[in-house]
XYZ file of C-alpha atoms in Angstrom:
378
model
C 80.133 -30.025 30.748
C 77.044 -32.015 32.188
C 74.076 -33.062 29.795
C 71.923 -30.492 31.664
C 74.221 -27.657 31.142
C 74.440 -28.581 27.315
C 70.688 -28.767 26.922
C 70.573 -25.287 28.758
C 72.864 -23.733 26.596
C 71.202 -25.130 23.285
C 67.862 -23.705 24.674
C 69.409 -20.240 25.331
C 71.194 -20.417 22.048
C 67.889 -21.134 20.300
C 65.839 -18.229 22.152
C 68.735 -15.677 21.303
C 68.590 -16.865 17.408
C 64.902 -16.462 17.490
C 65.309 -13.065 19.014
C 67.546 -11.745 16.473
C 65.343 -13.296 13.615
C 62.282 -11.577 14.993
C 64.420 -8.247 15.596
C 65.539 -8.436 11.827
C 62.098 -9.043 10.748
C 60.774 -6.117 12.578
C 63.645 -3.950 11.080
C 62.854 -5.004 7.501
C 59.060 -4.340 7.846
C 59.642 -0.822 9.246
C 62.209 -0.253 6.827
C 60.475 2.544 4.062
C 62.363 1.117 0.989
C 59.269 1.425 -1.356
C 56.638 3.293 0.766
C 58.310 6.633 0.258
C 58.110 6.477 -3.419
C 54.349 6.656 -3.454
C 53.007 10.284 -3.225
C 50.953 11.586 -0.146
C 49.300 14.807 0.129
C 48.112 17.335 2.264
C 45.492 20.167 1.659
C 46.627 23.677 1.433
C 43.503 25.539 2.907
C 44.930 28.800 2.221
C 44.706 28.552 -1.490
C 43.442 30.208 -3.447
C 43.460 33.686 -2.085
C 39.894 35.436 -1.680
C 38.792 36.835 -5.248
C 38.651 40.408 -5.978
C 35.430 42.617 -6.631
C 33.214 40.581 -4.227
C 33.507 37.690 -6.654
C 32.411 33.985 -6.299
C 32.815 30.927 -8.621
C 30.377 28.191 -9.446
C 30.445 24.560 -10.620
C 33.824 23.935 -11.957
C 34.131 22.611 -15.479
C 37.991 22.450 -16.016
C 41.206 22.947 -14.583
C 44.813 22.778 -16.121
C 48.234 23.942 -15.478
C 50.145 25.834 -17.942
C 53.996 25.676 -19.033
C 54.626 28.357 -16.387
C 53.009 26.519 -13.649
C 49.990 28.830 -13.699
C 46.618 27.333 -12.803
C 43.625 27.926 -15.169
C 40.167 27.267 -14.115
C 36.856 27.579 -16.190
C 33.745 27.501 -14.001
C 29.943 28.160 -14.485
C 28.975 31.367 -13.519
C 25.097 30.563 -14.559
C 25.226 27.474 -11.761
C 25.153 29.994 -8.963
C 21.884 30.210 -7.020
C 20.279 33.497 -6.122
C 21.364 33.270 -2.745
C 25.160 32.817 -3.908
C 24.751 35.872 -6.241
C 22.459 37.993 -4.279
C 24.612 41.269 -4.561
C 23.477 41.197 -8.384
C 19.744 40.916 -7.803
C 17.598 43.849 -8.309
C 17.294 45.277 -5.448
C 20.393 43.415 -4.079
C 19.508 40.833 -1.304
C 22.676 40.650 0.406
C 26.105 42.279 0.091
C 27.569 39.146 -1.302
C 28.426 38.086 -4.139
C 28.915 38.513 -7.819
C 29.600 35.853 -10.308
C 33.330 35.789 -11.270
C 34.339 35.744 -15.239
C 34.500 31.979 -16.250
C 37.869 31.912 -17.045
C 40.341 32.589 -14.273
C 44.124 32.167 -13.976
C 45.909 31.721 -10.825
C 49.685 31.437 -9.683
C 51.112 28.605 -7.404
C 50.316 30.953 -4.309
C 46.640 31.577 -5.278
C 46.939 34.961 -6.498
C 44.412 35.710 -9.205
C 46.468 37.060 -12.324
C 43.644 37.081 -15.101
C 40.236 36.760 -15.659
C 37.873 36.848 -18.758
C 35.209 34.974 -20.848
C 31.703 35.048 -21.875
C 29.938 36.166 -24.917
C 31.782 38.417 -27.215
C 32.037 39.828 -30.834
C 32.587 37.220 -33.489
C 31.635 34.049 -31.521
C 29.099 32.423 -29.556
C 30.119 31.296 -25.796
C 29.315 27.694 -24.747
C 26.166 26.963 -23.088
C 27.695 25.314 -20.001
C 31.429 25.492 -19.444
C 33.469 22.056 -19.694
C 37.069 21.536 -20.338
C 40.060 23.967 -20.555
C 43.642 23.498 -21.886
C 46.550 25.919 -22.363
C 49.396 25.104 -24.819
C 52.905 26.639 -24.804
C 52.292 28.542 -27.921
C 49.916 30.809 -25.661
C 46.621 29.548 -26.913
C 43.564 28.744 -24.642
C 41.051 25.773 -25.739
C 37.793 25.802 -24.160
C 34.847 23.280 -24.567
C 30.992 22.921 -23.354
C 28.830 20.205 -22.615
C 25.232 21.906 -23.000
C 22.971 20.323 -25.569
C 24.024 22.600 -28.388
C 27.816 22.917 -27.374
C 29.455 21.328 -30.337
C 32.437 23.240 -30.631
C 35.980 23.912 -29.228
C 36.657 27.578 -28.844
C 40.435 29.033 -29.274
C 41.511 32.289 -27.540
C 44.512 34.108 -26.747
C 45.894 34.026 -23.237
C 43.969 37.394 -22.505
C 40.869 36.371 -24.040
C 40.985 37.188 -27.640
C 38.835 35.306 -29.700
C 41.115 33.192 -32.348
C 38.691 30.658 -34.044
C 36.918 27.596 -33.420
C 36.391 23.874 -34.180
C 32.706 22.834 -35.114
C 29.827 25.318 -33.783
C 27.334 26.127 -31.547
C 24.648 23.937 -32.852
C 22.920 20.607 -32.189
C 25.318 17.591 -32.761
C 25.099 15.187 -35.343
C 26.756 11.874 -34.909
C 30.005 10.162 -33.734
C 31.587 10.239 -37.304
C 30.859 13.805 -38.210
C 34.453 15.218 -38.659
C 33.313 18.846 -38.872
C 31.263 18.954 -35.757
C 31.642 17.990 -32.301
C 29.275 16.666 -29.652
C 29.318 18.012 -26.339
C 33.241 17.681 -25.910
C 34.658 17.286 -22.358
C 38.321 17.257 -22.274
C 41.278 18.600 -24.465
C 44.847 17.558 -24.758
C 47.610 18.970 -26.906
C 50.558 16.847 -28.410
C 53.227 19.454 -28.696
C 55.563 17.373 -30.598
C 52.839 16.615 -33.404
C 51.078 19.913 -32.891
C 47.760 18.138 -32.538
C 44.750 18.654 -30.659
C 43.026 15.590 -29.109
C 39.420 15.911 -27.872
C 37.481 13.592 -25.427
C 34.000 13.923 -27.312
C 32.145 13.620 -25.083
C 28.823 13.813 -23.694
C 27.007 13.635 -26.948
C 29.368 11.796 -29.021
C 31.265 8.542 -28.175
C 34.761 8.966 -29.563
C 38.199 10.539 -29.484
C 38.763 12.955 -32.364
C 42.250 14.760 -33.521
C 42.744 17.988 -35.217
C 45.696 20.031 -36.450
C 46.364 22.526 -33.605
C 47.370 25.267 -36.324
C 44.854 24.821 -39.168
C 42.189 23.099 -37.021
C 41.826 20.472 -39.869
C 40.657 17.173 -39.077
C 43.185 14.370 -38.755
C 41.617 11.083 -37.473
C 39.108 9.564 -34.807
C 38.266 6.388 -33.024
C 35.650 4.946 -30.588
C 35.902 2.581 -27.533
C 38.648 -0.245 -28.100
C 39.912 1.705 -31.196
C 36.704 0.657 -33.065
C 34.605 2.949 -35.389
C 32.254 4.817 -32.873
C 28.798 4.440 -33.376
C 25.836 6.088 -31.668
C 23.634 2.614 -31.184
C 21.977 2.661 -27.914
C 23.884 0.395 -25.439
C 22.455 -1.422 -22.437
C 23.124 -0.047 -19.102
C 26.376 -0.376 -17.352
C 26.465 -3.589 -15.425
C 29.602 -4.723 -13.608
C 29.034 -8.161 -14.206
C 28.319 -8.180 -17.875
C 31.037 -8.404 -20.626
C 32.939 -5.189 -21.219
C 31.300 -2.949 -23.962
C 33.387 -2.446 -27.003
C 32.229 1.062 -27.505
C 32.613 4.023 -25.129
C 29.835 5.156 -22.957
C 28.681 8.681 -22.313
C 30.622 10.849 -21.247
C 33.954 10.422 -22.753
C 35.137 12.601 -20.150
C 38.903 13.346 -20.402
C 42.069 12.591 -22.366
C 45.923 12.983 -21.547
C 48.977 12.151 -23.391
C 52.068 10.481 -21.909
C 55.448 11.304 -22.819
C 56.044 7.748 -24.033
C 53.078 8.196 -26.633
C 50.428 6.397 -25.093
C 46.861 8.138 -24.918
C 44.771 7.853 -21.729
C 40.946 8.269 -21.886
C 38.342 8.370 -19.189
C 35.278 6.209 -19.979
C 33.644 7.456 -16.942
C 30.131 5.754 -16.785
C 31.879 2.324 -17.346
C 34.588 2.796 -14.601
C 37.542 2.341 -16.837
C 40.594 3.915 -18.280
C 41.157 2.977 -21.896
C 44.891 3.112 -23.171
C 45.628 3.830 -26.935
C 48.604 4.619 -29.148
C 48.293 8.050 -31.015
C 47.052 6.478 -34.198
C 44.069 4.882 -32.116
C 45.328 1.354 -31.883
C 43.801 -0.109 -28.565
C 46.624 -1.008 -26.072
C 44.714 -2.064 -22.783
C 42.283 -1.023 -20.029
C 41.907 -0.755 -16.345
C 38.749 -0.780 -14.287
C 38.460 0.925 -10.916
C 35.644 0.392 -8.272
C 33.773 -1.775 -11.041
C 30.506 -1.730 -8.738
C 30.128 2.031 -8.979
C 27.058 3.021 -10.950
C 25.454 6.288 -11.995
C 28.267 8.961 -12.706
C 31.077 6.315 -12.775
C 34.423 6.191 -11.008
C 36.845 7.650 -13.667
C 36.220 11.389 -13.851
C 39.739 12.901 -14.672
C 43.347 11.805 -14.975
C 46.767 13.589 -14.439
C 50.150 12.379 -14.983
C 52.746 12.353 -12.057
C 55.503 14.792 -13.237
C 58.587 12.577 -12.573
C 60.918 11.452 -15.588
C 58.988 8.291 -16.087
C 55.718 9.613 -15.258
C 55.444 6.604 -12.934
C 51.809 7.457 -11.752
C 48.478 8.370 -13.084
C 46.235 10.368 -10.666
C 42.487 9.443 -11.022
C 39.908 11.823 -9.753
C 36.778 9.680 -8.971
C 33.723 11.984 -8.553
C 31.107 9.319 -7.588
C 33.665 8.008 -4.538
C 35.031 11.404 -3.966
C 38.550 10.561 -3.771
C 41.822 10.543 -5.794
C 43.482 7.354 -6.433
C 47.255 6.836 -7.269
C 47.804 4.429 -10.174
C 51.036 2.769 -11.189
C 51.135 3.389 -14.841
C 52.968 0.436 -15.746
C 50.316 -2.138 -14.732
C 47.315 -0.200 -13.490
C 47.514 -1.136 -9.890
C 46.264 1.174 -7.176
C 49.152 2.413 -4.954
C 47.003 4.603 -2.690
C 44.232 7.127 -2.478
C 43.426 10.395 -0.723
C 40.340 12.364 -0.109
C 36.921 11.606 1.015
C 33.130 12.871 0.693
C 32.395 15.953 2.589
C 32.615 19.567 2.332
C 35.912 20.263 4.790
C 39.097 21.257 3.579
C 40.628 18.246 1.871
C 37.323 16.539 1.052
C 35.266 16.585 -1.866
C 31.796 17.364 -3.091
C 31.362 15.890 -6.517
C 35.068 16.002 -7.756
C 34.807 16.785 -11.065
C 38.449 17.655 -12.631
C 41.971 17.624 -11.533
C 45.533 18.925 -12.699
C 49.171 18.467 -11.270
C 52.033 20.820 -11.671
C 55.775 20.025 -12.182
C 56.527 20.183 -8.309
C 53.538 17.515 -7.721
C 50.990 20.039 -6.454
C 47.505 18.734 -7.091
C 44.605 21.102 -7.838
C 40.978 20.066 -7.883
C 37.697 21.465 -8.871
C 34.211 20.207 -7.766
C 30.738 20.638 -9.078
C 28.427 20.461 -6.000
C 31.321 22.095 -3.748
C 31.656 24.989 -6.380
C 35.202 25.175 -5.371
C 38.857 24.649 -6.111
C 41.558 23.318 -3.817
C 45.245 22.501 -3.821
C 47.143 19.565 -2.309
C 50.904 19.497 -1.617
C 52.951 16.587 -1.709
C 54.040 15.382 1.823
C 56.266 12.412 0.374
C 57.285 10.993 -2.965
C 57.560 14.406 -4.305
C 58.769 14.127 -8.148
C 62.459 13.985 -8.910
């Protein structure tokens, strides 16, 4: 072979090898080895179905999914404007609408199953509805965040009053074990039969009670310290992290591995604890967010390992998907707006066992459902 031929063959071989490597790289880049594991979602614009009785809902104060897969909502009928409840005016100003009862139970298809709530015999209803939880024994727990909402109310599934923690009266302080302070969120530890409260808009703590006797068990503040009500400087992204919770302490969730996740909303962080209040770690999100803050609510992804946390961000009006192991963000969905799939002050969120996400808005005064389009729990 001539030297010229050898050089040509060498060049062609190099080009072929380069093409193979490039082709291989393209194949690897396109491979969905890990991307498909991260959940993605699409809004179900047909959910829920139209309410009966000419009803309409107001600001959504809480949402949860019970052991049956039913979706429970607590909203604020008193937040409706005259134009929204025009049928109730005297004389009626229009044919629509009438405020729905504050507690609503839906099935996964959006059918209304049950409704109740409001003032009744033997108890005082909350001044502004905030927070709802339903446990597997068939008890419904309700909070409020008006100035005198210093209680958690306990009801049966059909709305029979069964008891309460605290009372509707002015809050006292963050170390009072008999009175709450505008509680925002509730979680049930089924194994220990304990009720955890994110307390709240007035107090700055987590407090735990026996779920049967309602007796006080323990409490803690930010970073696991004894809570105090000393005035704190305004949240500043560049300042050292504050040791106490800000207001509101807005949500609380308990993972299967015993970790307790708390929304320190105004300080853009999730704090993580053991069940005894020992501080474990914290994660910050959109740390430059001021005002209402970036961490409104949380939900645990229902796979076996509870791989992800979903974080509702009402200031930025999106839901971020967080890897629970290290707090990193795997994805987001949603955007500020009033169309289906968008949010107008996203406030609360829940996830069912199939990975359907349910959301509630304050300014939007609506609930929505998002179905998983990939990464559904297994």
